[in-house]
Short mmCIF file of C-alpha atoms in Angstrom, two decimals:
data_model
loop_
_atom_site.label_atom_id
_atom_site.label_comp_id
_atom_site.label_asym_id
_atom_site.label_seq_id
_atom_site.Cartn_x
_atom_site.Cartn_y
_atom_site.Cartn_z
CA UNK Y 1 0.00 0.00 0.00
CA UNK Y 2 1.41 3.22 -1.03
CA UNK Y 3 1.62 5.74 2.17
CA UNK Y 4 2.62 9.12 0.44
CA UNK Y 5 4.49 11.75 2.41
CA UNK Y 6 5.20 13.92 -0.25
CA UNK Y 7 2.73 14.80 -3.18
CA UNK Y 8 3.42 16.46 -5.86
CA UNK Y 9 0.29 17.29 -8.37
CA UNK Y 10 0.01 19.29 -11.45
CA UNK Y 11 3.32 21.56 -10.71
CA UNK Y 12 4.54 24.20 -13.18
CA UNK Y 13 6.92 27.20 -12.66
CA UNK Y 14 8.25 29.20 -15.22
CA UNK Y 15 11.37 32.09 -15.24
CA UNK Y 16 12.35 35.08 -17.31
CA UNK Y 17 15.28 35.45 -18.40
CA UNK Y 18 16.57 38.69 -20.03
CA UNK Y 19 18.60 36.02 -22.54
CA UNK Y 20 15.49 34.46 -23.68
CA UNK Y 21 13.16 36.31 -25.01
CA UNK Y 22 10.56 33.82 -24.44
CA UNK Y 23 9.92 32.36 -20.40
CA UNK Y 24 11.55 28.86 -19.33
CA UNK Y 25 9.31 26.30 -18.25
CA UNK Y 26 11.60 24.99 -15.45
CA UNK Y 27 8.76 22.52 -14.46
CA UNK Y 28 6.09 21.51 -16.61
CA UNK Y 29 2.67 19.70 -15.47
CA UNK Y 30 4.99 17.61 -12.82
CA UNK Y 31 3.10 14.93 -11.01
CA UNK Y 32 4.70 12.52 -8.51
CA UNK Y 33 4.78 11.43 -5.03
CA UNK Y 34 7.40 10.01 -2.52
CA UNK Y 35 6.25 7.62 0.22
CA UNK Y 36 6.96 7.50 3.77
CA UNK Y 37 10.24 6.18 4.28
CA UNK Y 38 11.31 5.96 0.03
CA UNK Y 39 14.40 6.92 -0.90
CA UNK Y 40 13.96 8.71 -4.39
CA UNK Y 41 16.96 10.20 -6.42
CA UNK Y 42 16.41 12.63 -9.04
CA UNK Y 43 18.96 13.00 -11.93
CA UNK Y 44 18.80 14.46 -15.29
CA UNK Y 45 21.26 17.09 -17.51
CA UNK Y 46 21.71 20.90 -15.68
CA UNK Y 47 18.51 22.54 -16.10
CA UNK Y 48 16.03 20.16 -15.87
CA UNK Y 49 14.24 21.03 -13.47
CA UNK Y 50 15.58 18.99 -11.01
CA UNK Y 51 16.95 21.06 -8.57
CA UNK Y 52 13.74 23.54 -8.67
CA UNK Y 53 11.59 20.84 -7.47
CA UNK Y 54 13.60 19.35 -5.18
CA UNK Y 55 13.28 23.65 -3.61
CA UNK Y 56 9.46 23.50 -4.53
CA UNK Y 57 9.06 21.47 -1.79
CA UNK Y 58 9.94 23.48 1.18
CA UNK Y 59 8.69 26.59 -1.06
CA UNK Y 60 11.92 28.21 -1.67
CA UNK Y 61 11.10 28.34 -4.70
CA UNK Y 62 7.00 29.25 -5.18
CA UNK Y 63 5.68 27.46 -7.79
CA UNK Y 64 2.84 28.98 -10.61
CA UNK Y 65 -0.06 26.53 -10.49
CA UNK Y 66 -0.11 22.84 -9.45
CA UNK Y 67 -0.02 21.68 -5.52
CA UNK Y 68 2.87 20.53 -3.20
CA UNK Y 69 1.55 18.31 0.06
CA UNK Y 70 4.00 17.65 2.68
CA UNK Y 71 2.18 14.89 5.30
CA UNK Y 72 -0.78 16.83 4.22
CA UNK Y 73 -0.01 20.00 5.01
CA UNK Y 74 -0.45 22.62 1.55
CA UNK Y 75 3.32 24.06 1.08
CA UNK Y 76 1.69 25.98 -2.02
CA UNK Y 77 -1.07 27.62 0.56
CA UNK Y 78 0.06 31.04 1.69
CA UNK Y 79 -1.41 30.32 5.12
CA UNK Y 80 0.82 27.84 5.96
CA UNK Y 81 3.79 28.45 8.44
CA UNK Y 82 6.11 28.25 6.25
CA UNK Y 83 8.78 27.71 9.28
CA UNK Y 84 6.90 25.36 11.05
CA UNK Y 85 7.04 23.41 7.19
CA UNK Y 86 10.80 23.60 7.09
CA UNK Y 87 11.26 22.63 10.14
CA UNK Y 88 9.81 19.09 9.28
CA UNK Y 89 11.95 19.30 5.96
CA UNK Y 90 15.47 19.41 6.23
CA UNK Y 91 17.46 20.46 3.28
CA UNK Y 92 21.00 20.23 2.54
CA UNK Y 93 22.74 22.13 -0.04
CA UNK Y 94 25.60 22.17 -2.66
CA UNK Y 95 27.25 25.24 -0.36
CA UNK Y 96 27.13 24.47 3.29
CA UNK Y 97 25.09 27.73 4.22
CA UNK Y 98 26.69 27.53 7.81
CA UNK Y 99 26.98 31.20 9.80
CA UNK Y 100 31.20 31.80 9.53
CA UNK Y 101 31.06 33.35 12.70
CA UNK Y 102 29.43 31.04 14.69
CA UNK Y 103 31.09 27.82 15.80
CA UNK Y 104 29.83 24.36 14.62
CA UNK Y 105 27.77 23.58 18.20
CA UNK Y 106 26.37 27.14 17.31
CA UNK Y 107 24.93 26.48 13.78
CA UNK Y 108 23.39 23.53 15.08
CA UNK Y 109 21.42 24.80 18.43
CA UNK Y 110 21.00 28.47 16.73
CA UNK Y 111 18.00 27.10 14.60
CA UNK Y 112 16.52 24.54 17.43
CA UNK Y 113 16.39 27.48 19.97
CA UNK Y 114 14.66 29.82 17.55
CA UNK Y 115 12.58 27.82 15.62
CA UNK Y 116 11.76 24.66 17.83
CA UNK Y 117 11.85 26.66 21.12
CA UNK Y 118 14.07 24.08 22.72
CA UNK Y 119 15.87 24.91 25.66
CA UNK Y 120 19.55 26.02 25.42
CA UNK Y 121 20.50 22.65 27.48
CA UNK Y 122 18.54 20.56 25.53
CA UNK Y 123 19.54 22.38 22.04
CA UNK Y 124 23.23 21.62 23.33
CA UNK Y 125 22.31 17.97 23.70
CA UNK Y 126 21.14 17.31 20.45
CA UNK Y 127 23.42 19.11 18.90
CA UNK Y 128 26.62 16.66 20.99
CA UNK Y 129 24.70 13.42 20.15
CA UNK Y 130 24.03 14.41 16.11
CA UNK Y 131 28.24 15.25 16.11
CA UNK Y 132 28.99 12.06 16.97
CA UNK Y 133 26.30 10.64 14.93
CA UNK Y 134 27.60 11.96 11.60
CA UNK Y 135 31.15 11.25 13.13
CA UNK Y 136 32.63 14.79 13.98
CA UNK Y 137 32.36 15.16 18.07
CA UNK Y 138 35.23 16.83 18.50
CA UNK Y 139 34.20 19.45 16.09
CA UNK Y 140 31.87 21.40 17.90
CA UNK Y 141 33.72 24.47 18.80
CA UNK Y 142 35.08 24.45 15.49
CA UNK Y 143 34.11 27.61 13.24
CA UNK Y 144 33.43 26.53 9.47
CA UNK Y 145 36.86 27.81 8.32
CA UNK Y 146 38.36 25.27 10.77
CA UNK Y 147 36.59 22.39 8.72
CA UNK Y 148 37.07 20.68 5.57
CA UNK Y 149 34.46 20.81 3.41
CA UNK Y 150 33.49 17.30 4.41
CA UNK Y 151 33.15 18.28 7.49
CA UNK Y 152 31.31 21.63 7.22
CA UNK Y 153 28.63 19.61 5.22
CA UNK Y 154 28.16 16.97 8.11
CA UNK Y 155 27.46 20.03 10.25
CA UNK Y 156 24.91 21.14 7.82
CA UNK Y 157 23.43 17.72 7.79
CA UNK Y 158 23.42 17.57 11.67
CA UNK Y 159 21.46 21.22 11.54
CA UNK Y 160 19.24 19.58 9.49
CA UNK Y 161 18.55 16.51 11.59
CA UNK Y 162 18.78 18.46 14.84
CA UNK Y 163 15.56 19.60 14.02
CA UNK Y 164 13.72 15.75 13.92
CA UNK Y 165 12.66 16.92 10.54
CA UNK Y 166 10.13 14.22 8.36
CA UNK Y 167 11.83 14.22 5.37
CA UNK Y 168 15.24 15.02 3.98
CA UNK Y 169 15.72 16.77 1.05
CA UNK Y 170 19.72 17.13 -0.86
CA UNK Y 171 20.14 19.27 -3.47
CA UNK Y 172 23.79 17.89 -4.94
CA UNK Y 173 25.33 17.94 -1.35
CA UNK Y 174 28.44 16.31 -2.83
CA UNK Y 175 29.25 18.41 -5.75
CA UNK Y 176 31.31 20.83 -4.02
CA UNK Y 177 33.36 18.31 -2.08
CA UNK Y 178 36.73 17.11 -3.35
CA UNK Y 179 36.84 13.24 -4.49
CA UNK Y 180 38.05 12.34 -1.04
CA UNK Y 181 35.77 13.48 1.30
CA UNK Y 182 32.74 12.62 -0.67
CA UNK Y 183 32.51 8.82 0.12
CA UNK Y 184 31.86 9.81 3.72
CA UNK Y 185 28.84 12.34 3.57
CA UNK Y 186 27.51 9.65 0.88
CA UNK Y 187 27.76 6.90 3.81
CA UNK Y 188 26.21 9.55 6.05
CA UNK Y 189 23.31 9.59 3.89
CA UNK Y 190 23.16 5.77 3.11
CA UNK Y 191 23.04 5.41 7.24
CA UNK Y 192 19.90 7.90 6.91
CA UNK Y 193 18.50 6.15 4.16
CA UNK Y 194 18.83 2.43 5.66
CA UNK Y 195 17.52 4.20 8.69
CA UNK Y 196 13.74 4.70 7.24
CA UNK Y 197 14.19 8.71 6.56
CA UNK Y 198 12.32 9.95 3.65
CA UNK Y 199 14.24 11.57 1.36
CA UNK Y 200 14.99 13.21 -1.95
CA UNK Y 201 18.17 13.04 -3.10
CA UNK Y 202 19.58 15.20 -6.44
CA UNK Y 203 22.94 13.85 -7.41
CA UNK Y 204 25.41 13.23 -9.67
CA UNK Y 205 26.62 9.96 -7.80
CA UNK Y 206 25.26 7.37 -10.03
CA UNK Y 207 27.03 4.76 -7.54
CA UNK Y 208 25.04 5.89 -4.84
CA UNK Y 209 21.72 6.45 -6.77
CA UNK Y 210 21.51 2.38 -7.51
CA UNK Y 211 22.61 1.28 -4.24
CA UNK Y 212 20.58 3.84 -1.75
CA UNK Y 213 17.47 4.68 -4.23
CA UNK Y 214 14.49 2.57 -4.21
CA UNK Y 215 13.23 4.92 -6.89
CA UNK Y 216 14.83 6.63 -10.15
CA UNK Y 217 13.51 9.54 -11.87
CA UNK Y 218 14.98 11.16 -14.52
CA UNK Y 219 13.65 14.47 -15.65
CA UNK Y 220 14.40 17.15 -18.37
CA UNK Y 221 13.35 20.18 -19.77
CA UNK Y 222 11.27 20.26 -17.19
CA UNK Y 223 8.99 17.18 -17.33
CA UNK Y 224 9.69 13.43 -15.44
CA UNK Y 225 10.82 11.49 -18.64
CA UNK Y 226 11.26 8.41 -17.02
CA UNK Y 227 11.07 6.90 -13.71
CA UNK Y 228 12.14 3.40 -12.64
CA UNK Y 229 13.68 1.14 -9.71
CA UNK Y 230 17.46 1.38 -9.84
CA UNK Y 231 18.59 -2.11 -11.34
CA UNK Y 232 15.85 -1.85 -14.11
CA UNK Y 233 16.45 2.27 -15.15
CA UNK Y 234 20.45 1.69 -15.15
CA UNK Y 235 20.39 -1.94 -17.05
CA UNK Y 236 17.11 -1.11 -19.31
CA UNK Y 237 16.45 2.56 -20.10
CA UNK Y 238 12.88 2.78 -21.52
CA UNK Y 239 13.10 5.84 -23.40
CA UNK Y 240 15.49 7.38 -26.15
CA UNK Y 241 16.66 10.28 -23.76
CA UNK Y 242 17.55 8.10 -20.70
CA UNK Y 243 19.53 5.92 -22.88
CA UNK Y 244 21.31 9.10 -24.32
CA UNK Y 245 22.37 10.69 -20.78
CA UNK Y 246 23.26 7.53 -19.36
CA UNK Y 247 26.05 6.43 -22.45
CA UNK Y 248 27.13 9.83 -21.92
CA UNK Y 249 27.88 9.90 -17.67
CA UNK Y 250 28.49 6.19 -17.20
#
């Protein structure tokens, strides 16, 4: 039985660009879902439209027409508290988006004190047991420039998690990492995965997309071309594009 946490029905958004005289459809009629507890990655060429659904969700980017359901509450409905929303919807990005002047202990209570109302003490608690969960706990009174980029993006993950958010949402978390530090924040998010989170997961790491993914879609220009289990979209591409980007990043 399908148990969807995330809906998506019916979504367009368009941009102007002064380049184009004509506006891009960055998503077009998108329809999908992600159930509780499915890993989904998204892939496709730069701008598909990958990246702009994967921020439709938590409404950082606000979408034209169409509908976005989060465990049934509206993110598209300008009622909705759009903090109390992102609070259940952790996202990790390609730049770590940590505050340079505060230290890593900081960054993580900062947003649990403010936006969950959590006690300093408790904040501070969280904050020790999610170090050594994504396997940095002497790292706390580290500032950013202290850390490797590895690093600074397990700090951004622990912000994320500190706030016992429903779903997880990376927007190519690994892409600014250098080759060595990557295989650990992609074991970080298999851990998360195995561990029943919900999440949605843009990448370029087709490794990790067939071995954490229990779904594959594969969008461009805009639209979900294809969408498959990972054995079955890798091995047996059903469509003439799919086939085309795979020969071309495998």
């Amino acid at each position: 039985m399908s148990d969807p946490m995330i809906v998506i029905d019916k979504v367009c958004k368009t941009y102007n660009l002064k380049s184009r005289p004509e506006p891009v459809r960055a998503l077009d009629n998108v329809t999908n879902h992600i159930d509780r507890g499915e890993v989904v990655v998204v892939i496709g060429p730069s701008g598909s439209g990958k990246s702009t659904l994967l921020r439709s969700i938590n409404r950082l980017n606000q979408i034209d027409s169409g509908t976005i359901t989060v465990d049934g509450v509206n993110v598209t409905d300008k009622k909705t508290n759009i903090n109390a929303l992102r609070a259940e919807v952790g996202m990790v990005f390609q730049h770590f988006n940590l505050f340079q002047h505060k230290t890593a202990m900081e960054n993580i209570v900062m947003p649990q004190i403010i936006v969950a109302k959590r006690s300093r003490k408790e904040a501070e608690e969280i904050a020790n047991d999610l170090l050594g969960k994504v396997g940095i706990p002497e790292s706390g009174n580290s500032y950013p420039n202290m850390l490797s980029g590895g690093q600074q993006q397990r700090v951004a993950i622990a912000r994320s998690l500190a706030m016992k958010p429903k779903v997880m949402l990376f927007d190519e978390a690994t892409s600014a990492l250098d080759p060595e530090t990557v295989g650990g924040v992609l074991e970080l998010m298999r851990g998360l995965a195995a561990d029943g989170m919900t999440m949605a997961v843009v990448t370029h790491e087709m490794g990790f997309a067939r071995e954490a993914a229990d779904r594959m879609i594969f969008m461009d220009a805009g639209a979900i071309v294809e969408e498959n289990t990972p054995d079955n979209f890798f091995d047996n591409p059903q469509t003439d594009r799919a086939q085309d980007f795979l020969r071309q990043i495998l």
